[in-house]
JSON list of C-alpha atoms in Angstrom, two decimals:
[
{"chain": "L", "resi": 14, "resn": "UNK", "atom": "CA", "xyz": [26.25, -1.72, 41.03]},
{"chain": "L", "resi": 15, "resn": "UNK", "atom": "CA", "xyz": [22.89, -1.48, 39.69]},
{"chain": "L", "resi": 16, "resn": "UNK", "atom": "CA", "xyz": [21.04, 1.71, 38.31]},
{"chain": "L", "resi": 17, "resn": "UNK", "atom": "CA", "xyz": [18.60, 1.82, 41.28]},
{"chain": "L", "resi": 18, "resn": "UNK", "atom": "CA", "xyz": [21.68, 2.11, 44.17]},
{"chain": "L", "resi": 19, "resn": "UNK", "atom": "CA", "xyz": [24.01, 4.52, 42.02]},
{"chain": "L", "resi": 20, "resn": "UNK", "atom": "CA", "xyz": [20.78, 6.63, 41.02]},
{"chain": "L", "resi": 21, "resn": "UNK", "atom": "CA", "xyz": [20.05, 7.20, 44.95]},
{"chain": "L", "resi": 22, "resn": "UNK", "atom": "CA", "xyz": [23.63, 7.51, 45.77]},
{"chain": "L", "resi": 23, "resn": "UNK", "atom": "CA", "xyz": [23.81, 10.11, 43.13]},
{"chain": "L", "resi": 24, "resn": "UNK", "atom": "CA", "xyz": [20.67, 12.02, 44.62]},
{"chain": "L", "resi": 25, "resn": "UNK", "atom": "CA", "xyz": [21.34, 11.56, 48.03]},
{"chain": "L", "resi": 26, "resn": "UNK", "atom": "CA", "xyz": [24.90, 12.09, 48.53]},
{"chain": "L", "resi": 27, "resn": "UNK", "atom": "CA", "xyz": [26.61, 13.66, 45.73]},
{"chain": "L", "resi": 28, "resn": "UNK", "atom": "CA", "xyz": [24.15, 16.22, 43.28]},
{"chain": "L", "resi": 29, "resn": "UNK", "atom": "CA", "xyz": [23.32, 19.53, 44.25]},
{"chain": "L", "resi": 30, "resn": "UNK", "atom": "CA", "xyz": [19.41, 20.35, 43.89]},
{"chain": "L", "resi": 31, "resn": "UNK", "atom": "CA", "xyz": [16.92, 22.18, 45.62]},
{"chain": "L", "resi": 32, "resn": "UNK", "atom": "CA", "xyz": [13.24, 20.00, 45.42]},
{"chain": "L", "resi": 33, "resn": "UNK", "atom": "CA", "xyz": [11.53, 23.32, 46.59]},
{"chain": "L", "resi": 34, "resn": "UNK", "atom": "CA", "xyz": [13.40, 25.48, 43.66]},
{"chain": "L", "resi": 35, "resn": "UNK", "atom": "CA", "xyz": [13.64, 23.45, 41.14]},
{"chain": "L", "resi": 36, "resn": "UNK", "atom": "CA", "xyz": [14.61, 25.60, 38.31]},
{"chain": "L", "resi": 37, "resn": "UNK", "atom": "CA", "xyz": [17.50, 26.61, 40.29]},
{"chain": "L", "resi": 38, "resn": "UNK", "atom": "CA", "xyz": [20.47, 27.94, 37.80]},
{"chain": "L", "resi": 39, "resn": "UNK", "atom": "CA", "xyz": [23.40, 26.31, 39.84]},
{"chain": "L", "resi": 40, "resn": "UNK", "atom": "CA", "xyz": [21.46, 22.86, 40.73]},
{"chain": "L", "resi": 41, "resn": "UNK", "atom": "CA", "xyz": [23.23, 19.74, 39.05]},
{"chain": "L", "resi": 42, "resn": "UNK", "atom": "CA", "xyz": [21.32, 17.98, 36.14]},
{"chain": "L", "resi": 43, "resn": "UNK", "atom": "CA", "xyz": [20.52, 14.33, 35.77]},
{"chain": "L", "resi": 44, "resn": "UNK", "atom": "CA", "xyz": [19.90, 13.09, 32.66]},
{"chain": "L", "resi": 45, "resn": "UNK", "atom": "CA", "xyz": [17.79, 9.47, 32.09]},
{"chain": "L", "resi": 46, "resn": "UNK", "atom": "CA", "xyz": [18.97, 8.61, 28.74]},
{"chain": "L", "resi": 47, "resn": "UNK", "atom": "CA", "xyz": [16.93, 5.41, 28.34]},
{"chain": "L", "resi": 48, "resn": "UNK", "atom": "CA", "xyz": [13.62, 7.77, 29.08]},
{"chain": "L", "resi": 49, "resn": "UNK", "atom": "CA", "xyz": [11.40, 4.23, 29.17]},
{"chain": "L", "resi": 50, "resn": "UNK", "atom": "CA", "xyz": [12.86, 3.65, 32.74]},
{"chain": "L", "resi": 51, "resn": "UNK", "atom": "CA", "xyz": [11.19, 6.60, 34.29]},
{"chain": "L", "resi": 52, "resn": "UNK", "atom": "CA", "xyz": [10.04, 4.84, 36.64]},
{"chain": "L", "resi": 53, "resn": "UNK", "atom": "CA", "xyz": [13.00, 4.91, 38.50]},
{"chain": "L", "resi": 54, "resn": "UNK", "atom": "CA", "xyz": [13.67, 8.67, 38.32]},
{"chain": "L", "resi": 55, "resn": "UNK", "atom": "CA", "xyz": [10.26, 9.10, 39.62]},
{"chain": "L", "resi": 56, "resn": "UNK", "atom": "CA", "xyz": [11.64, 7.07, 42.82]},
{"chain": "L", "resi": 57, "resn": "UNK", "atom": "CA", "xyz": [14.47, 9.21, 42.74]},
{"chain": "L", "resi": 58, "resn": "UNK", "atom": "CA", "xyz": [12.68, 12.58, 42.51]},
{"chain": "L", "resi": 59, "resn": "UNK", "atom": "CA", "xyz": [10.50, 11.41, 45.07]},
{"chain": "L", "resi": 60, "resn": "UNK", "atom": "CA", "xyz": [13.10, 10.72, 47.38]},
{"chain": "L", "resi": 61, "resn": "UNK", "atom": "CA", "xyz": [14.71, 13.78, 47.07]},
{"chain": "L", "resi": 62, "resn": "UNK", "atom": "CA", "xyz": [11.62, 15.50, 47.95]},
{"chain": "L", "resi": 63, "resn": "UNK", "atom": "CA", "xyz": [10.03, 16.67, 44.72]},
{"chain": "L", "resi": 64, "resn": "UNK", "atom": "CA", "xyz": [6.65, 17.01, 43.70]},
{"chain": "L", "resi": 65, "resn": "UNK", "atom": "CA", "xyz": [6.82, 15.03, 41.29]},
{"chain": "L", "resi": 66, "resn": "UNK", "atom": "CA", "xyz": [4.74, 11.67, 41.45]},
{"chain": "L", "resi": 67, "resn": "UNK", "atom": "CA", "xyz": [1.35, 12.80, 43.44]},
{"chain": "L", "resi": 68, "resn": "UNK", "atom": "CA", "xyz": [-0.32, 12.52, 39.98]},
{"chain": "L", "resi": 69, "resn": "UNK", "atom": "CA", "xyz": [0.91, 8.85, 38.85]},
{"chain": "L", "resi": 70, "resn": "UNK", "atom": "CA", "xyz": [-2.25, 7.31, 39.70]},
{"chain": "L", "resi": 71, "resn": "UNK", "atom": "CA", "xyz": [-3.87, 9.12, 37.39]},
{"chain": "L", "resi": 72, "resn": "UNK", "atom": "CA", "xyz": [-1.20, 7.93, 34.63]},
{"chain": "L", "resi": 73, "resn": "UNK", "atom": "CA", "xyz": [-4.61, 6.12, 32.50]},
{"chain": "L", "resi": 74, "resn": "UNK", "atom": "CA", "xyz": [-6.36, 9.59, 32.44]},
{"chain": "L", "resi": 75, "resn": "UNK", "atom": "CA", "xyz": [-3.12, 10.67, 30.70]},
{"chain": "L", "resi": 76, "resn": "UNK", "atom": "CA", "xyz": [-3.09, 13.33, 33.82]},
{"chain": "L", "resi": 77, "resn": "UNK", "atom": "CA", "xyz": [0.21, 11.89, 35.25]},
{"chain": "L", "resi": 78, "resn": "UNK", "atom": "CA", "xyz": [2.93, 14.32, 35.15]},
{"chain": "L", "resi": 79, "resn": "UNK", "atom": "CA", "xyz": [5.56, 11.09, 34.16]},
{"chain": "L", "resi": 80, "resn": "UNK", "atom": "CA", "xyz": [4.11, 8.76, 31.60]},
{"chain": "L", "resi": 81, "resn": "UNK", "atom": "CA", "xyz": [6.56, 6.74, 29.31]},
{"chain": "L", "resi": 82, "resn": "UNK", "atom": "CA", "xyz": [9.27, 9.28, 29.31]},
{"chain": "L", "resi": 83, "resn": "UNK", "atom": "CA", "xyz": [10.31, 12.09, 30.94]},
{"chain": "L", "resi": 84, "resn": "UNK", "atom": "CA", "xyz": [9.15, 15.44, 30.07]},
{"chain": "L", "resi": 85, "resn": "UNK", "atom": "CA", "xyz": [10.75, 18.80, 30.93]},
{"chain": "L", "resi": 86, "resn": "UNK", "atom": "CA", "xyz": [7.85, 20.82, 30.54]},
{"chain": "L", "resi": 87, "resn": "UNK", "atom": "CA", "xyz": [5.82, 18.52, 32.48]},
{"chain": "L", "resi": 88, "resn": "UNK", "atom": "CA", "xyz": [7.76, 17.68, 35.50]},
{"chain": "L", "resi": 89, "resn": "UNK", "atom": "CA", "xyz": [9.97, 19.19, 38.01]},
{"chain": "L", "resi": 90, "resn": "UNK", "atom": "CA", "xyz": [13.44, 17.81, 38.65]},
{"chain": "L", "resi": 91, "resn": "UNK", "atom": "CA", "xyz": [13.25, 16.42, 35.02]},
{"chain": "L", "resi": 92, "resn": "UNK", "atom": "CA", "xyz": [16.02, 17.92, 32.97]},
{"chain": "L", "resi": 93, "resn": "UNK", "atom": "CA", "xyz": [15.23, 17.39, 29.73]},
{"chain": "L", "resi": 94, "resn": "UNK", "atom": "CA", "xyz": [12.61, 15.01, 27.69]},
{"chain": "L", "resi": 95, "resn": "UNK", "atom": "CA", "xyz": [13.79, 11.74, 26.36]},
{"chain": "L", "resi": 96, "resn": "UNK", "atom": "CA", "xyz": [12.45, 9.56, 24.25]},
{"chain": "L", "resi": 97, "resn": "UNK", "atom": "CA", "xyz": [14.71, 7.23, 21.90]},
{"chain": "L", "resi": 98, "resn": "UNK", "atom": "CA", "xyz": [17.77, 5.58, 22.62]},
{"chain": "L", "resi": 99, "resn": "UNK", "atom": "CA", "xyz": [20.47, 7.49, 22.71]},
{"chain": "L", "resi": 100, "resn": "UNK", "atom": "CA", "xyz": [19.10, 11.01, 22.75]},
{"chain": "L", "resi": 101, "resn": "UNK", "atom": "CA", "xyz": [19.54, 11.50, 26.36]},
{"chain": "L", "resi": 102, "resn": "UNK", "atom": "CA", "xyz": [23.70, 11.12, 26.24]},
{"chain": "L", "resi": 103, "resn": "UNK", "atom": "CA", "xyz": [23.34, 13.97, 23.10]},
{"chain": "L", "resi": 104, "resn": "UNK", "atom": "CA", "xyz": [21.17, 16.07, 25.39]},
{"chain": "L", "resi": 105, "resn": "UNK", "atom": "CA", "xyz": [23.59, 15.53, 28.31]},
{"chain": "L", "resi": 106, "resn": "UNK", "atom": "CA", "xyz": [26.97, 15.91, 26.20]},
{"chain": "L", "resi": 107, "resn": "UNK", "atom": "CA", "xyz": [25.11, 19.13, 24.98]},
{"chain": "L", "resi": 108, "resn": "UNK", "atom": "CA", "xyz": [24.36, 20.52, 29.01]},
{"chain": "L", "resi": 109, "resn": "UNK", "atom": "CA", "xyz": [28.38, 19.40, 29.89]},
{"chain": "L", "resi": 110, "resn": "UNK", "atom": "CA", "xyz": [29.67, 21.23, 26.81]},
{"chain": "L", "resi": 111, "resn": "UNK", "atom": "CA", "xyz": [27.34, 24.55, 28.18]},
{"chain": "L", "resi": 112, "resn": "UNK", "atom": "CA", "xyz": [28.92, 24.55, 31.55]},
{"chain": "L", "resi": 113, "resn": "UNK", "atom": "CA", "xyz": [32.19, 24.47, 30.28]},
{"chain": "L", "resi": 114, "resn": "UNK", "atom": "CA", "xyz": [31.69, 27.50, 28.07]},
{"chain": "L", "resi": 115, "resn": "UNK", "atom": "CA", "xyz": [30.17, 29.30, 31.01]},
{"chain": "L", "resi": 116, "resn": "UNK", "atom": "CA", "xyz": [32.77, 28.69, 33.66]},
{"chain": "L", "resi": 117, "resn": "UNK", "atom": "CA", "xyz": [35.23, 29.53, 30.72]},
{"chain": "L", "resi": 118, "resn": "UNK", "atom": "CA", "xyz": [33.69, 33.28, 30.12]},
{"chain": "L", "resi": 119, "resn": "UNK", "atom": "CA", "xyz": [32.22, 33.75, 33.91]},
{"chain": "L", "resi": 120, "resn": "UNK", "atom": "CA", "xyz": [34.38, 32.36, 36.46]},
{"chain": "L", "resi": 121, "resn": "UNK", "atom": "CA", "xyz": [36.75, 33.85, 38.11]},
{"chain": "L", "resi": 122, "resn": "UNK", "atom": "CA", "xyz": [39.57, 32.72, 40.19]},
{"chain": "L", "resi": 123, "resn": "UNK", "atom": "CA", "xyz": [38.86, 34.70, 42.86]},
{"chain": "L", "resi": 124, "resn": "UNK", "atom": "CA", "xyz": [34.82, 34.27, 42.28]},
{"chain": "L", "resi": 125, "resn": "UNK", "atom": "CA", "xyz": [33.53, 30.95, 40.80]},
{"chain": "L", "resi": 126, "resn": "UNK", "atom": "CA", "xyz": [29.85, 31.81, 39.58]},
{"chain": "L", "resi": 127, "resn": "UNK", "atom": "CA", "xyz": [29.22, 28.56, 38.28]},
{"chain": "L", "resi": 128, "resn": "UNK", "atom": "CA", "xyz": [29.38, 25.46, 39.70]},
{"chain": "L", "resi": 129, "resn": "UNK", "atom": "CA", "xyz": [27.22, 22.51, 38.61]},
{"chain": "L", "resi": 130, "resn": "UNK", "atom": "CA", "xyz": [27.76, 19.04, 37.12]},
{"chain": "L", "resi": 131, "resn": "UNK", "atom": "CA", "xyz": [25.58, 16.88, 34.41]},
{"chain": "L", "resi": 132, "resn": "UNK", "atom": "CA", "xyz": [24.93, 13.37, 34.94]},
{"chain": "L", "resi": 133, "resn": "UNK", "atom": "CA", "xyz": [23.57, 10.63, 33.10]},
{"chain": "L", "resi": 134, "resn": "UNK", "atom": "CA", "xyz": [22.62, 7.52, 33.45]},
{"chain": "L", "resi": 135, "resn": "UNK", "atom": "CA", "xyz": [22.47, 5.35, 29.83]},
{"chain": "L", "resi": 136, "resn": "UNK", "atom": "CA", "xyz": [22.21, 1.58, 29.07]},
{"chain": "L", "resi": 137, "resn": "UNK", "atom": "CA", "xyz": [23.66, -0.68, 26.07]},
{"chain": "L", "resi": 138, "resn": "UNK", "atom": "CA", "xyz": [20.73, 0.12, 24.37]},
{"chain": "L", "resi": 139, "resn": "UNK", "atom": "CA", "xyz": [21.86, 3.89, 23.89]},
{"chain": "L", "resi": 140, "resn": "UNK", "atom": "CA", "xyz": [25.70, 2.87, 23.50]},
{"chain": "L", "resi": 141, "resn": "UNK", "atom": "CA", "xyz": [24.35, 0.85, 20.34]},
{"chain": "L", "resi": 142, "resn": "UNK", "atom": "CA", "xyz": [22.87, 4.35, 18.73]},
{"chain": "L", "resi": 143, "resn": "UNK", "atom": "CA", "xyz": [25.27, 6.76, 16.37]},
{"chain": "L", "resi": 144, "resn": "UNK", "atom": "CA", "xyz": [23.46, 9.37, 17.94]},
{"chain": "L", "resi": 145, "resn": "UNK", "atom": "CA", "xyz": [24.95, 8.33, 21.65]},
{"chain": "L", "resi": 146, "resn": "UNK", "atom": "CA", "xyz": [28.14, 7.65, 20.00]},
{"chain": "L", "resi": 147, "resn": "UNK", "atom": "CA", "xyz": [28.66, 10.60, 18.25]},
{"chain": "L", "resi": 148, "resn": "UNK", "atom": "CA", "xyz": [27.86, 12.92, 21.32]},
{"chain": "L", "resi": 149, "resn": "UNK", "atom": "CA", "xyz": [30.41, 11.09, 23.38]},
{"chain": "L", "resi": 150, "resn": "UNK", "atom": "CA", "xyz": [33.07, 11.29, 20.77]},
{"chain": "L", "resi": 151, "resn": "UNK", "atom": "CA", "xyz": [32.33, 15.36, 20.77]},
{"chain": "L", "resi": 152, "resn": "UNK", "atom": "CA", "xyz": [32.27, 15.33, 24.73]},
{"chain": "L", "resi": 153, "resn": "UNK", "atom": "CA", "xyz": [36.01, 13.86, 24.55]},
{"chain": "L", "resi": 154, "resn": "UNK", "atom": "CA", "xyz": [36.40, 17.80, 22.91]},
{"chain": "L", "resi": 155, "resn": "UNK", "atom": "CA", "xyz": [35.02, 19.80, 25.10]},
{"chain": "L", "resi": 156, "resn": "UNK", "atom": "CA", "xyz": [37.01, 19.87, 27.91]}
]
């Protein structure tokens, strides 16, 4: 399956996000790893309703809220800013490894307080980085 489909299936049918909250604390987080195929989560994040895009005419002014990566403090619905290969799986490995340690110290059996999932999406390109590779090994840890 390619990254378009599973990127849409991911946003349509199994994350949990809110397009008019989007800084909401129990949402799910996708990750881009390869950040120079923003393209695609702008699709995505359109999709799903976001605000996202309206700007990416504009992209030559350098008024575009996506230009060659995404950026956090630029866009909503972007999860964190990636730029080389690689960095995104760290970043992602990093989010994972924080929502285990808060279920572990704030969930309850009786009362699950938190209850969201990181996912990313990553290409050869970042499998062939020591920065990608070393985050998964770590990931295998965190459980």
């Amino acid at each position: 399956m390619g990254c378009a489909p599973m990127g849409h299936i991911l946003y349509d049918e199994v994350m949990n996000y809110n397009p008019k909250n989007p800084y909401w604390f129990n949402r799910d987080r996708f990750v881009l790893s390869a950040g120079h195929g923003c393209m695609l989560q702008d699709a995505l994040l359109h999709l799903a309703g976001y605000d996202s895009v309206k700007t990416r005419s504009n992209s030559v002014n350098g008024e575009a809220k996506l230009l060659g990566h995404p950026e956090n403090f630029e866009t909503p619905g972007i999860e964190v800013t990636t730029g080389p290969l690689g960095q995104g799986v760290a970043n992602a490995v990093g989010l994972a490894l924080a929502e285990r340690h808060l279920v572990s110290r704030f969930n309850k059996p009786d009362n699950e307080i938190i209850d969201h999932y990181t996912y990313v999406m990553f290409w050869d390109g970042c499998q062939m980085e020591g920065i990608a590779n070393e985050a998964c090994s770590l990931a295998g840890h965190g459980a």
